[in-house]
Coordinates of C-alpha atoms and ligand atoms in Angstrom, one line a residue:
M1400 CA -1.0 -3.6 -4.2
N1401 CA -3.7 -0.9 -3.5
E1402 CA -1.5 1.7 -1.5
I1403 CA -3.2 3.4 1.1
V1404 CA -0.8 5.2 3.4
R1405 CA 3.1 5.3 3.3
S1406 CA 5.5 6.2 6.0
A1407 CA 9.0 6.5 6.1
D1408 CA 9.7 2.6 6.7
W1409 CA 6.1 0.9 6.2
V1410 CA 3.3 0.8 3.6
L1411 CA -0.2 0.2 4.3
C1412 CA -2.2 -1.5 1.3
R1413 CA -5.4 -3.0 1.1
E1414 CA -5.1 -6.8 0.8
R1415 CA -6.1 -8.1 -2.6
G1416 CA -5.5 -11.5 -4.2
P1417 CA -7.3 -15.1 -4.5
G1418 CA -9.6 -15.6 -1.7
V1419 CA -9.6 -12.0 -0.3
P1420 CA -13.0 -10.4 -0.6
E1421 CA -13.3 -6.8 -1.7
G1422 CA -15.6 -6.1 1.2
I1423 CA -17.3 -8.2 3.7
Y1424 CA -20.9 -7.0 4.6
G1425 CA -22.7 -7.3 7.5
A1426 CA -25.5 -5.5 9.6
E1427 CA -26.8 -5.5 13.1
C1428 CA -30.3 -4.1 14.5
M1429 CA -29.9 -1.1 16.5
S1430 CA -33.1 -2.1 18.5
C1431 CA -32.0 -5.7 19.5
E1432 CA -28.9 -7.8 19.5
A1433 CA -29.8 -9.3 16.2
R1434 CA -26.8 -9.6 13.8
S1435 CA -27.0 -10.7 10.4
P1436 CA -24.6 -13.3 9.0
L1437 CA -21.4 -11.9 7.1
F1438 CA -21.2 -11.9 3.4
D1439 CA -18.3 -11.6 0.9
D1440 CA -18.4 -9.2 -2.0
D1441 CA -22.1 -8.9 -1.8
E1442 CA -24.4 -6.7 0.3
L1443 CA -27.7 -7.7 -1.0
P1444 CA -28.0 -10.4 1.2
V1445 CA -27.5 -8.2 4.3
A1446 CA -30.3 -5.9 3.0
V1447 CA -32.5 -8.9 2.5
W1448 CA -31.7 -9.9 6.2
S1449 CA -32.6 -6.4 7.2
I1450 CA -36.0 -6.6 5.5
Q1451 CA -36.6 -9.8 6.9
H1452 CA -36.0 -8.7 10.4
T1453 CA -38.1 -5.5 9.9
A1454 CA -40.7 -7.8 8.8
E1455 CA -40.5 -10.0 11.9
F1456 CA -40.2 -7.0 14.3
P1457 CA -41.7 -3.8 12.6
E1458 CA -40.6 -1.7 15.2
H1459 CA -37.1 -2.4 14.6
T1460 CA -36.1 -0.3 11.5
L1461 CA -32.6 1.1 12.1
F1462 CA -29.7 -1.1 11.2
L1463 CA -25.9 -0.4 11.4
A1464 CA -24.5 -1.7 8.2
R1465 CA -20.7 -2.5 8.4
T1466 CA -18.3 -3.2 5.2
E1467 CA -15.0 -4.6 6.7
R1468 CA -11.8 -5.0 4.4
H1469 CA -8.4 -6.4 4.7
W1470 CA -5.5 -4.2 5.0
R1471 CA -2.0 -5.3 5.2
V1472 CA 1.3 -3.5 6.3
V1473 CA 4.5 -4.3 4.4
P1474 CA 8.1 -2.8 4.6
R1475 CA 8.4 0.1 2.6
P1476 CA 10.8 -0.9 -0.7
H1477 CA 13.7 1.5 -0.3
E1478 CA 14.0 2.4 -3.9
D1479 CA 15.9 5.5 -3.0
T1480 CA 19.1 3.7 -1.9
Q1481 CA 18.9 1.2 -5.0
G1482 CA 19.2 4.3 -7.1
P1483 CA 21.3 4.2 -10.2
Q1484 CA 24.4 5.8 -8.2
P1485 CA 27.2 3.5 -9.3
P1486 CA 26.6 4.1 -13.3
D1487 CA 26.1 8.2 -12.5
A1488 CA 29.5 7.9 -10.5
G1489 CA 31.1 6.2 -13.4
G1490 CA 29.7 8.7 -15.8
V1491 CA 31.2 11.8 -13.7
L1492 CA 34.5 10.0 -13.2
G1493 CA 35.2 9.2 -16.7
P1494 CA 35.5 12.4 -18.2
A1495 CA 37.4 13.8 -15.2
F1496 CA 39.8 10.6 -15.3
V1497 CA 40.4 11.1 -19.0
G1498 CA 41.4 14.7 -18.2
L1499 CA 43.6 13.7 -15.3
M1500 CA 45.4 11.4 -17.7
C1501 CA 45.6 14.1 -20.3
L1502 CA 47.2 16.5 -17.9
L1503 CA 49.7 13.8 -16.7
T1504 CA 50.8 13.0 -20.2
T1505 CA 51.4 16.8 -20.6
L1506 CA 53.5 16.9 -17.5
A1507 CA 55.4 13.8 -18.6
G1508 CA 56.2 15.4 -21.6
F1509 CA 57.1 19.0 -19.9
L1510 CA 59.0 17.5 -17.0
P1511 CA 62.1 16.3 -18.9
A1512 CA 62.2 19.5 -20.9
L1513 CA 62.5 21.1 -17.3
T1514 CA 65.3 18.9 -16.2
N1515 CA 67.5 19.6 -19.5
Ligands
ZN2794 ZN1 -34.0 -5.9 16.0

């Protein structure tokens, strides 16, 4: 995915994949309502259309060229909540638990000495 913007809950990506054009090119004449056809992944046909339009209407020389792209918004993956917390907690608790057992063992041996 080609990530563009990431918010707290959503990620906006440029849509890529089979059948998805990198860009859709088109142009329109600024002097009249004429518009070129739209072409996927190739702006050359749009340039040719513009030249042909000017050749037909010599005073029409300014065009608005557009490139359109597909965007997709997907839920943001919550990698933070899927972190390695259980293994970390076990790693921290392990030595502490062993230390507690040692302390209890020491007390167990110490207590009978007190009662006697
Ligand atoms: Zn025109």
